[in-house]
Coordinates of C-alpha atoms in Angstrom, one line a residue:
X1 CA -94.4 61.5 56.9
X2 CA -92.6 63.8 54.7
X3 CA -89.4 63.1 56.0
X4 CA -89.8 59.6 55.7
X5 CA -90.7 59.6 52.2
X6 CA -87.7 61.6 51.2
X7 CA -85.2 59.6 53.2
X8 CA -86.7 56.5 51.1
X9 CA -86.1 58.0 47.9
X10 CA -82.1 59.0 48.5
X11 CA -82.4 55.3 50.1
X12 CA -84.1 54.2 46.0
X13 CA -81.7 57.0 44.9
X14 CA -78.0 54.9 46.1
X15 CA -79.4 52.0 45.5
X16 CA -80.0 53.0 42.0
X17 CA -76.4 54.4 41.7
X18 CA -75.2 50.9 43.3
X19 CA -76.9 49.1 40.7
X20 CA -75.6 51.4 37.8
X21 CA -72.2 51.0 39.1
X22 CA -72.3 47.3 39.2
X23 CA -73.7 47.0 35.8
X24 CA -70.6 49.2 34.1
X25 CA -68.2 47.3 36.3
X26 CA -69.7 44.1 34.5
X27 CA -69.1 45.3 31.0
X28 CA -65.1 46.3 31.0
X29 CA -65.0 42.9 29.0
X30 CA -66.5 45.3 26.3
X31 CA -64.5 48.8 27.0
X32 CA -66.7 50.6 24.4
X33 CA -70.2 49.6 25.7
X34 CA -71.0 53.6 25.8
X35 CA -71.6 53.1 22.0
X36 CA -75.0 52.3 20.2
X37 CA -76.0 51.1 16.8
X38 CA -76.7 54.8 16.1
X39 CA -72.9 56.1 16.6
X40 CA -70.2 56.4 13.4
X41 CA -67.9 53.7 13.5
X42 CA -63.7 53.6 14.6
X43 CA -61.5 51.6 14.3
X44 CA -59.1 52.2 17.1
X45 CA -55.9 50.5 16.5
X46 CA -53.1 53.1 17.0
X47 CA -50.6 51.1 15.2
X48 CA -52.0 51.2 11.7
X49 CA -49.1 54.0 10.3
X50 CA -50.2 57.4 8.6
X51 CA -49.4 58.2 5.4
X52 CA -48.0 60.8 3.4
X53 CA -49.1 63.4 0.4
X54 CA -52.0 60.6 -0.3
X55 CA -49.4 57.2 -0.1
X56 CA -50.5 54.6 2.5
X57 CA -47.6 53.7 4.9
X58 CA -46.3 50.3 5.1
X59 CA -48.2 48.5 8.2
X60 CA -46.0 45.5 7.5
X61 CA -43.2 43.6 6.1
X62 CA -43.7 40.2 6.0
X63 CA -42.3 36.8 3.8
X64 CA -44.4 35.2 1.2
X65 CA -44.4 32.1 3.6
X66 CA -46.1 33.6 6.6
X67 CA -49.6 34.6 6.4
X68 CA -50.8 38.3 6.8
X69 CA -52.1 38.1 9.8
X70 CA -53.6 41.6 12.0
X71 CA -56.8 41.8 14.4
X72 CA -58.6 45.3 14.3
X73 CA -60.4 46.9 17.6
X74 CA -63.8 48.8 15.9
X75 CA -66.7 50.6 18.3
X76 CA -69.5 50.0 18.6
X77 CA -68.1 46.5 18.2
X78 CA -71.7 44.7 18.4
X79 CA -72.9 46.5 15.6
X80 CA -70.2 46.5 13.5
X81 CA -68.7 44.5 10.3
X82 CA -65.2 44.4 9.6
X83 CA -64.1 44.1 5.8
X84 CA -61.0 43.7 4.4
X85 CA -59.8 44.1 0.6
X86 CA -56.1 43.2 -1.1
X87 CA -55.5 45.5 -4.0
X88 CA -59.4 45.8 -4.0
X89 CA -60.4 42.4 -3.7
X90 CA -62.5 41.3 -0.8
X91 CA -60.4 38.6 1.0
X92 CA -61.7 38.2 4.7
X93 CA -64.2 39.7 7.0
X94 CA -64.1 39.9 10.7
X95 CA -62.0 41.4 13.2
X96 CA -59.3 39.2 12.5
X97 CA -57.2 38.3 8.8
X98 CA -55.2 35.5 8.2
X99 CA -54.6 34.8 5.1
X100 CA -51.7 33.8 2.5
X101 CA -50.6 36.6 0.4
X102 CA -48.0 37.1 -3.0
X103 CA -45.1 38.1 -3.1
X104 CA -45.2 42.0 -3.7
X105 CA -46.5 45.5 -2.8
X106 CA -50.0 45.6 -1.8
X107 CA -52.8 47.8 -0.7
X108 CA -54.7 46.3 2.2
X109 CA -58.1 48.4 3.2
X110 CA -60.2 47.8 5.9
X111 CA -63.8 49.0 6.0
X112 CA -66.0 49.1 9.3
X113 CA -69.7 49.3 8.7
X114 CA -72.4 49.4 11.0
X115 CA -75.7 47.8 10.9
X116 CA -76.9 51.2 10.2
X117 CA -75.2 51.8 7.2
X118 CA -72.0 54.1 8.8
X119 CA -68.8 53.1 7.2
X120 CA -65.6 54.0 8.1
X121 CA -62.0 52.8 6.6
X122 CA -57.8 52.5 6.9
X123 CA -55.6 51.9 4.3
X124 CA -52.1 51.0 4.0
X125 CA -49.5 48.9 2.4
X126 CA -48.5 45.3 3.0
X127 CA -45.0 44.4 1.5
X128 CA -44.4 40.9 1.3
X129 CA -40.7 39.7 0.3
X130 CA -40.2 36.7 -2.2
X131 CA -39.0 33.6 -0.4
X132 CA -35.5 32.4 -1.1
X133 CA -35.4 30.2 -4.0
X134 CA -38.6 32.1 -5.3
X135 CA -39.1 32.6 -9.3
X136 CA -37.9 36.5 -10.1
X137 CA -38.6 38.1 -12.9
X138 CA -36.0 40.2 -14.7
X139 CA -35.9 43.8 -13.1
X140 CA -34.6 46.1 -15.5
X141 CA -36.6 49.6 -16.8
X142 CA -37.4 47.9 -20.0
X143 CA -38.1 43.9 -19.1
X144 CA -41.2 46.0 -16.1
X145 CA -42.7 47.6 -19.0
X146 CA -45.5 46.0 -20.7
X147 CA -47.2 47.9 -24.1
X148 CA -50.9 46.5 -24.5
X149 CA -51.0 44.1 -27.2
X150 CA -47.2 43.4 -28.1
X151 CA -45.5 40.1 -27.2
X152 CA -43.6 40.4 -24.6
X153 CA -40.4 38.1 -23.8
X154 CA -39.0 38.1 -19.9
X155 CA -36.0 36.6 -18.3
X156 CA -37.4 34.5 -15.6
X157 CA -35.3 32.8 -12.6
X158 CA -35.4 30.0 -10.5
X159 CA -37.9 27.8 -12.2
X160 CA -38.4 25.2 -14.3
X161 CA -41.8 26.0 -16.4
X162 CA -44.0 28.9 -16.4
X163 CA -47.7 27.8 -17.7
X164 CA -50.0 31.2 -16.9
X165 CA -49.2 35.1 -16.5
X166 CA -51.3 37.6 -14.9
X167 CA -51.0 41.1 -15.3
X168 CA -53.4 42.5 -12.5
X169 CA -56.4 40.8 -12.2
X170 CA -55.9 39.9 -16.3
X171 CA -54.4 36.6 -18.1
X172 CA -52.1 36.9 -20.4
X173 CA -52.4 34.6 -23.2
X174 CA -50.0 32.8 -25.6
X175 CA -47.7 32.2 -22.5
X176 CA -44.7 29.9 -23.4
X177 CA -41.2 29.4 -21.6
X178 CA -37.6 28.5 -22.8
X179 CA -34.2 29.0 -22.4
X180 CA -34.7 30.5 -19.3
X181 CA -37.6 33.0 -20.6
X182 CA -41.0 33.6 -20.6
X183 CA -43.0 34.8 -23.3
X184 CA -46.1 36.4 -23.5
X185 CA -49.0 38.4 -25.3
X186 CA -49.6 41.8 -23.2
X187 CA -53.6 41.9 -22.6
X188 CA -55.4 44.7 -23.5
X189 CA -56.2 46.9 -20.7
X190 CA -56.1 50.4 -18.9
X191 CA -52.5 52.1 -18.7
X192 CA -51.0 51.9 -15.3
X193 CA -49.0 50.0 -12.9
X194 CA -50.0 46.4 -11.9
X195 CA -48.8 43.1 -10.0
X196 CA -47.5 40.3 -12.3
X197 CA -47.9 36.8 -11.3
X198 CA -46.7 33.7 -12.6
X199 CA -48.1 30.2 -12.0
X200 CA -44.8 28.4 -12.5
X201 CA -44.5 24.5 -11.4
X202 CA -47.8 24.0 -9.9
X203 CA -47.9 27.5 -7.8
X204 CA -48.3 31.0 -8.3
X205 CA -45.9 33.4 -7.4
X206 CA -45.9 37.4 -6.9
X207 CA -43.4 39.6 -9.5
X208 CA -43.9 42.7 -8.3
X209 CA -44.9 46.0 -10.4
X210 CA -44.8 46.3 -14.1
X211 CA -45.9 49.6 -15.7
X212 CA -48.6 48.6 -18.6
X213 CA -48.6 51.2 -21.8
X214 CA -50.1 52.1 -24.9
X215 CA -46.3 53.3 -25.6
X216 CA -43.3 51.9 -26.7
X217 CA -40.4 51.4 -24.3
X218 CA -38.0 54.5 -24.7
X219 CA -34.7 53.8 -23.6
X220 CA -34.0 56.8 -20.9
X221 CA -30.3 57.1 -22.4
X222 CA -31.8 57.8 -26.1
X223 CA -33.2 60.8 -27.3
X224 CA -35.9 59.7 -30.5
X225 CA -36.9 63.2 -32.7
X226 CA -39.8 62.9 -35.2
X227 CA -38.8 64.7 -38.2
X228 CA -41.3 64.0 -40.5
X229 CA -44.6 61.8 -39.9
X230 CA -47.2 61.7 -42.4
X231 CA -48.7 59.2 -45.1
X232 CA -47.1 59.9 -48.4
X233 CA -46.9 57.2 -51.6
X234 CA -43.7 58.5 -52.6
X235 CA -43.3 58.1 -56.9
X236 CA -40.6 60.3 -57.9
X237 CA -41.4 64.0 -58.9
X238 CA -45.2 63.3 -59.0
X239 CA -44.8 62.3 -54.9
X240 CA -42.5 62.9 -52.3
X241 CA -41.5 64.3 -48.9
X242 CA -39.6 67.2 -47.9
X243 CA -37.8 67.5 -44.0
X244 CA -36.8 70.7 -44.1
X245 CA -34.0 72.2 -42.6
X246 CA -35.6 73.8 -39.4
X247 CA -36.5 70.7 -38.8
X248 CA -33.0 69.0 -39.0
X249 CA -30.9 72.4 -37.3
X250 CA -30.8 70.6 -33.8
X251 CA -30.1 67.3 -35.3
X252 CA -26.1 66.1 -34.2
X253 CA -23.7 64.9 -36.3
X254 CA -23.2 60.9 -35.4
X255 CA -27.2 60.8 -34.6
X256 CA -29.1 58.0 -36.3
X257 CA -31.7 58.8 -38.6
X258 CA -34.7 56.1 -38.9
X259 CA -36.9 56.0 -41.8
X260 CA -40.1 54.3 -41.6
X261 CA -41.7 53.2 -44.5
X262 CA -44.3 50.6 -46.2
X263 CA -44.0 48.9 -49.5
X264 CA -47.1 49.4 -51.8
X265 CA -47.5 46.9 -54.5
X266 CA -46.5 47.4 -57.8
X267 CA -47.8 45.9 -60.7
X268 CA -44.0 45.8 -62.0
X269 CA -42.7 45.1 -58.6
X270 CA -40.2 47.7 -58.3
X271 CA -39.6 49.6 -55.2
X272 CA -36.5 52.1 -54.7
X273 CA -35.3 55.0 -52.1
X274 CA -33.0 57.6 -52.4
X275 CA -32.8 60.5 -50.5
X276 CA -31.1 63.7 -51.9
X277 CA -31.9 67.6 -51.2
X278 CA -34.8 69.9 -53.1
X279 CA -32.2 70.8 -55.3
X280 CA -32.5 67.3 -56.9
X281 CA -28.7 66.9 -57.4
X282 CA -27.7 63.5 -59.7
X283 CA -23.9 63.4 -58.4
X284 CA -22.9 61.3 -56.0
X285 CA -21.7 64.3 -54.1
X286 CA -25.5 65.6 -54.1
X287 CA -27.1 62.3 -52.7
X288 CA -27.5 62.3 -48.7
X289 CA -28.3 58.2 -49.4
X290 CA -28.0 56.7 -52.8
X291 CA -30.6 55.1 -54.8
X292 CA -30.8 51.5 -54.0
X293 CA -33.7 48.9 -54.3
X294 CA -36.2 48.5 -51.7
X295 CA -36.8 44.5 -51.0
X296 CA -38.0 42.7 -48.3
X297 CA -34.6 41.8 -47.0
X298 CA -34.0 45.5 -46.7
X299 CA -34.6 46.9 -43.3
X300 CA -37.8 48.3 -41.8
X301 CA -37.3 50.8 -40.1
X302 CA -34.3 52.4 -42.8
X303 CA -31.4 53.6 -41.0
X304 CA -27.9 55.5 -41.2
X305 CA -25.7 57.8 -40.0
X306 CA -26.0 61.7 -40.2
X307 CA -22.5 62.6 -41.2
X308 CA -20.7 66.1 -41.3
X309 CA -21.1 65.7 -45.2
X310 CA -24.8 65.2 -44.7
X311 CA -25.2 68.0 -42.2
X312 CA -23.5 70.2 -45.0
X313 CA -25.2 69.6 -48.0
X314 CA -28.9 69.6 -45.7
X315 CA -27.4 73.2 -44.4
X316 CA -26.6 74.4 -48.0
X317 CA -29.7 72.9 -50.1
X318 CA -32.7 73.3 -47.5
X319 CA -33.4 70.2 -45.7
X320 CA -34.2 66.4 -46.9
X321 CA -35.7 65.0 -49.7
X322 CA -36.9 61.4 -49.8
X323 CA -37.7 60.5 -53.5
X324 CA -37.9 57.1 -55.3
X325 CA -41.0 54.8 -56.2
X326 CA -43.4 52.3 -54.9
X327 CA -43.3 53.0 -51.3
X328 CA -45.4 54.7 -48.4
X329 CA -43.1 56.9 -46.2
X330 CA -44.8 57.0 -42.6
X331 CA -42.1 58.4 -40.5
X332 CA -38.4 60.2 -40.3
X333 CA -37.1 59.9 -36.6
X334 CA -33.4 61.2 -35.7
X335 CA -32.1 58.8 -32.4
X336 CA -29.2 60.1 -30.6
X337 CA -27.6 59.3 -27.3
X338 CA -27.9 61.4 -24.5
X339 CA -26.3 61.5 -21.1
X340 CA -26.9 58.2 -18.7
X341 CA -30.2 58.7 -17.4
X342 CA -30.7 57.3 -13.6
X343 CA -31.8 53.7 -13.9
X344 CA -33.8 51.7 -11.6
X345 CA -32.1 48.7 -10.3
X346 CA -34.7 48.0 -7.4
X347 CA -37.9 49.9 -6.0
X348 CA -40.3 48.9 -3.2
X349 CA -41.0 49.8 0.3
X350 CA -39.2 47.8 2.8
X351 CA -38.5 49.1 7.0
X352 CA -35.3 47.7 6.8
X353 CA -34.7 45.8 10.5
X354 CA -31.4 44.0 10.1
X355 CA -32.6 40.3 9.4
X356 CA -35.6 40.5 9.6
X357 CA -36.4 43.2 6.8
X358 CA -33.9 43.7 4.0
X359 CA -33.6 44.1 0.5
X360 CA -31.3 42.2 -2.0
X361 CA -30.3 44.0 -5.5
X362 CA -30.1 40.9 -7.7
X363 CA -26.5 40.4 -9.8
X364 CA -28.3 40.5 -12.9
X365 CA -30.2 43.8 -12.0
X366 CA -26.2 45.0 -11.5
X367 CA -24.9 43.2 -14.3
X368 CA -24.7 46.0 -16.9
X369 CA -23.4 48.6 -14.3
X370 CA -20.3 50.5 -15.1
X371 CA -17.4 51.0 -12.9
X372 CA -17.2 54.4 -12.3
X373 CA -21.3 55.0 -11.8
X374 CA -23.0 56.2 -9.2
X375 CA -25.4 54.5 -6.7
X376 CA -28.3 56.5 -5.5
X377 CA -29.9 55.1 -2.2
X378 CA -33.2 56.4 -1.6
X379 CA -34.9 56.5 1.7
X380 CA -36.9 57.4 4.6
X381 CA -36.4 57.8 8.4
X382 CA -39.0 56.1 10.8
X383 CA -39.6 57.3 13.9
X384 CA -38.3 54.8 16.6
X385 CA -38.2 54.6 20.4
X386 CA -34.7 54.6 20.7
X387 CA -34.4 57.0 18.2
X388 CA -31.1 54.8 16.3
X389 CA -31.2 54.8 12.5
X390 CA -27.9 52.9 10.8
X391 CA -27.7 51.7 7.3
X392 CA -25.1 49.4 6.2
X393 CA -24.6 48.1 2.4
X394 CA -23.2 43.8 2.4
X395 CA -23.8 41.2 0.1
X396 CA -26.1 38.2 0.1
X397 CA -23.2 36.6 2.4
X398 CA -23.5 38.8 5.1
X399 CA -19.9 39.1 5.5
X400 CA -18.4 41.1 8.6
X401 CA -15.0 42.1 7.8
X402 CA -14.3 45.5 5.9
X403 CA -13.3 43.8 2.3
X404 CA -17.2 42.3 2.6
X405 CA -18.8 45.4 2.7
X406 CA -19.9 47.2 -0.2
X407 CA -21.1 50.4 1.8
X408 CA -19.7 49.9 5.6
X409 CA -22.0 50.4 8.5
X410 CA -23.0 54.1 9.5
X411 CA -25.4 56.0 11.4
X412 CA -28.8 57.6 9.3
X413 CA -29.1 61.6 11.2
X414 CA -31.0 64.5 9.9
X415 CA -27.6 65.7 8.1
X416 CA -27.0 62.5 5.8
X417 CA -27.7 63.1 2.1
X418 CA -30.8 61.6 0.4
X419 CA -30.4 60.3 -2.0
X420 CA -27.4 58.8 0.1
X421 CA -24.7 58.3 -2.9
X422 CA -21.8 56.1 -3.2
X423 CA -19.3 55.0 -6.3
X424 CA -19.5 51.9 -8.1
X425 CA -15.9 51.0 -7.8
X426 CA -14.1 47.8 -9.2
X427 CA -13.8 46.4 -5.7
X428 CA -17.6 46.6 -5.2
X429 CA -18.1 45.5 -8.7
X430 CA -15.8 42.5 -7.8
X431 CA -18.0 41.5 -4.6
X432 CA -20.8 42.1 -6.0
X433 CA -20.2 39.6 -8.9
X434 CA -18.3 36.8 -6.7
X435 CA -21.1 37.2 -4.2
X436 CA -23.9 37.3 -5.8
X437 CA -25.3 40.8 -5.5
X438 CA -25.8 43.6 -3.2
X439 CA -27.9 43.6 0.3
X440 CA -29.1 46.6 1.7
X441 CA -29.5 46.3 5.8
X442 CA -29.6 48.0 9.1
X443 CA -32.1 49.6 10.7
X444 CA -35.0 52.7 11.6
X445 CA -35.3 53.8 7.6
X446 CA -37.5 52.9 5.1
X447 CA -35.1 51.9 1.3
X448 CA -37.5 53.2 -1.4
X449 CA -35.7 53.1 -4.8
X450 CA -31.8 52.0 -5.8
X451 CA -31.0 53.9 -8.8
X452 CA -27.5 53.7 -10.7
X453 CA -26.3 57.0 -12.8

């Protein structure tokens, strides 16, 4: 009796293990069925890239005509909702995106979440290239910088009218366009860098980053000293302002010195400046800048030269002295030139894959170039299969013969400089002018920055 009932349990027993294997042959329609509502979510895609030090990596390069379009795999999918933000806006949610996107650098993340609350998330970059033909905004260091609450004038290509700007998620106001430039009042917001967009004939259009600042543009080949900064109602010997000579030993001969001032009014309406040393001197040989009248023709900010005659008599008499009547000095600033600083002629994050992912430097970007300057090429190598890496330097024309190429084709190894550097030659200045800029192609490296020196 025994014997029976055990050989009717193993009999329960494989029929038990029959149905068990049945039922997990049944789900491989849903390879993570192992998962409940109480597990931490995943998402599981293996081609979603890494980043580095903090910086999302690039999951894609797409054009502004072709929708961003990705499907995620998440476990445990039944209890699971997939979100997905653009530069921290909620644009879709669901295991799938398709959506039309601006032209620009973006940060996509996507956030899993389970019905329990568990959250997960990935985040990377989405570049997407202007179309040809697309509006452009001017690229230069000082047209991509924005101070809050100036008006700000653009040069703006390939369109006819520009009616709204948007600096982030902000709208600009006072926008107006002509001759070929838009005009605009910077809103006031948080420092930073942040997407402009235009709506320009009936659409809106991605401009890529500006950099928005409390601070005025400062020109990275000028060198801008503050002498002297104060509040002072100068009125001859009873009020005035002394630079001193410490302050002025550094100061060049040739270097431009700025005076900032305001005119106070004056019941007799008289305003002058003169500017002569503590020793007070009343010769024309003692005066750094004669006496003159202050009107409102004459220029605000004040400036002139600082001569070797200047330098001498500051050296000898102790410094500056800015005397005269019915006027508020604010600031003394000397300006002086200082060797070219690297400028920025094109920035972004592009996998460069022969036609289908390249990047254009515009002619106007390379307009002010000078022969004899040098091109810095900044990259990075992605890891491919096939493990081939070449980057070639063209114009817009694509041209295939030697006297079309600006840099000619060569293989990216461990060895090659980065920055990779080249000279900006008359013969590349002369393609790039008849043809319309540069274009940057080839293939396995990621261009991050085109600087000019």
């Amino acid at each position: 009796m025994i014997t029976k009932n055990i050989s009717k349990y193993i009999a329960m027993f494989f029929v038990g293990c029959g149905l068990a294997a049945t039922t997990a042959c049944s789900s491989t329609e849903d390879p993570f069925f192992t998962a409940g509502e109480d597990d931490a979510p995943r998402i599981l895609n293996t081609d979603i890239p890494e980043g580095k030090n903090g910086e999302p990596a690039t999951l894609m390069n797409i054009e502004r005509t072709t929708n961003f379009t990705y499907e995620v795999i998440v476990t445990p999918v039944k209890y699971t909702t997939v979100t997905w933000f653009i530069d921290d806006e909620q644009v879709a949610e669901g295991l799938n995106i398709d959506v039309p996107v601006l032209a620009g650098d973006h940060v996509v993340k996507i956030v899993a979440t389970t019905t329990k609350g568990l959250s997960t998330s990935r985040t990377c970059m989405l570049v997407v290239r202007p179309a040809e033909g697309d509006p452009e905004l001017a690229s230069d260091g000082k047209s991509r910088w924005l101070t809050v609450g100036s008006t700000k004038t653009i040069q703006c290509t390939n369109v006819t009218n520009v009616t709204k700007v948007f600096v982030g998620k902000q709208e600009a106001s006072n926008v107006s366009f002509a001759d070929g430039k838009v005009t605009f009042d910077v809103p006031t917001m948080a420092e930073g860098q942040y997407m402009v967009s235009i709506e320009a004939d009936g659409m809106r259009y991605g401009c890529g980053v500006f950099t928005v600042s409390n601070d005025e543009y400062a020109d990275p080949g000028v060198k801008e000293t503050v002498l002297w900064e104060g509040a002072t109602e100068v009125n001859w010997g009873d009020s005035n302002a002394t630079v001193s000579a410490d302050a002025l030993a550094d100061v060049p001969v040739g270097a431009t010195i700025r005076v900032c001032y305001e005119l106070i009014d004056m019941p007799e309406n008289y305003h002058a400046l003169r500017i002569t040393t503590p020793r007070w001197g009343d010769n024309a040989e003692d005066q750094i800048v004669a006496q003159f009248d202050l009107t409102a023709d004459t220029p605000n900010p004040f400036e002139f030269t600082y001569s070797e005659a200047n330098k001498a008599i500051v050296d000898e008499r102790g410094g500056m002295l800015f005397v005269g009547y019915g006027y508020k000095l604010t600031k003394v600033v000397a300006v002086e030139a200082v060797a070219p600083a690297e400028t920025t002629v094109w920035e972004g994050s592009v996998d460069i894959n022969w036609g289908d992912s390249n990047a254009t430097v515009t002619a106007d970007a390379l307009a002010d170039v000078a022969v004899g300057s040098t091109v810095h090429v900044y990259y990075e190598m992605i890891d491919m299969p096939e493990n081939y890496h070449a980057l070639r330097i063209t114009t817009p024309w694509w041209g295939d013969n030697a006297e079309d190429q600006v840099v000619a084709q060569f293989d990216l190894t461990a060895e090659t400089p980065n920055p990779y550097d080249f000279t900006y030659t008359d013969a590349v200045k002369a393609l790039v002018d008849e043809r319309e800029g540069m274009l940057v192609v080839g293939y396995g490296y990621r261009l991050k920055k085109i600087t000019i020196e």
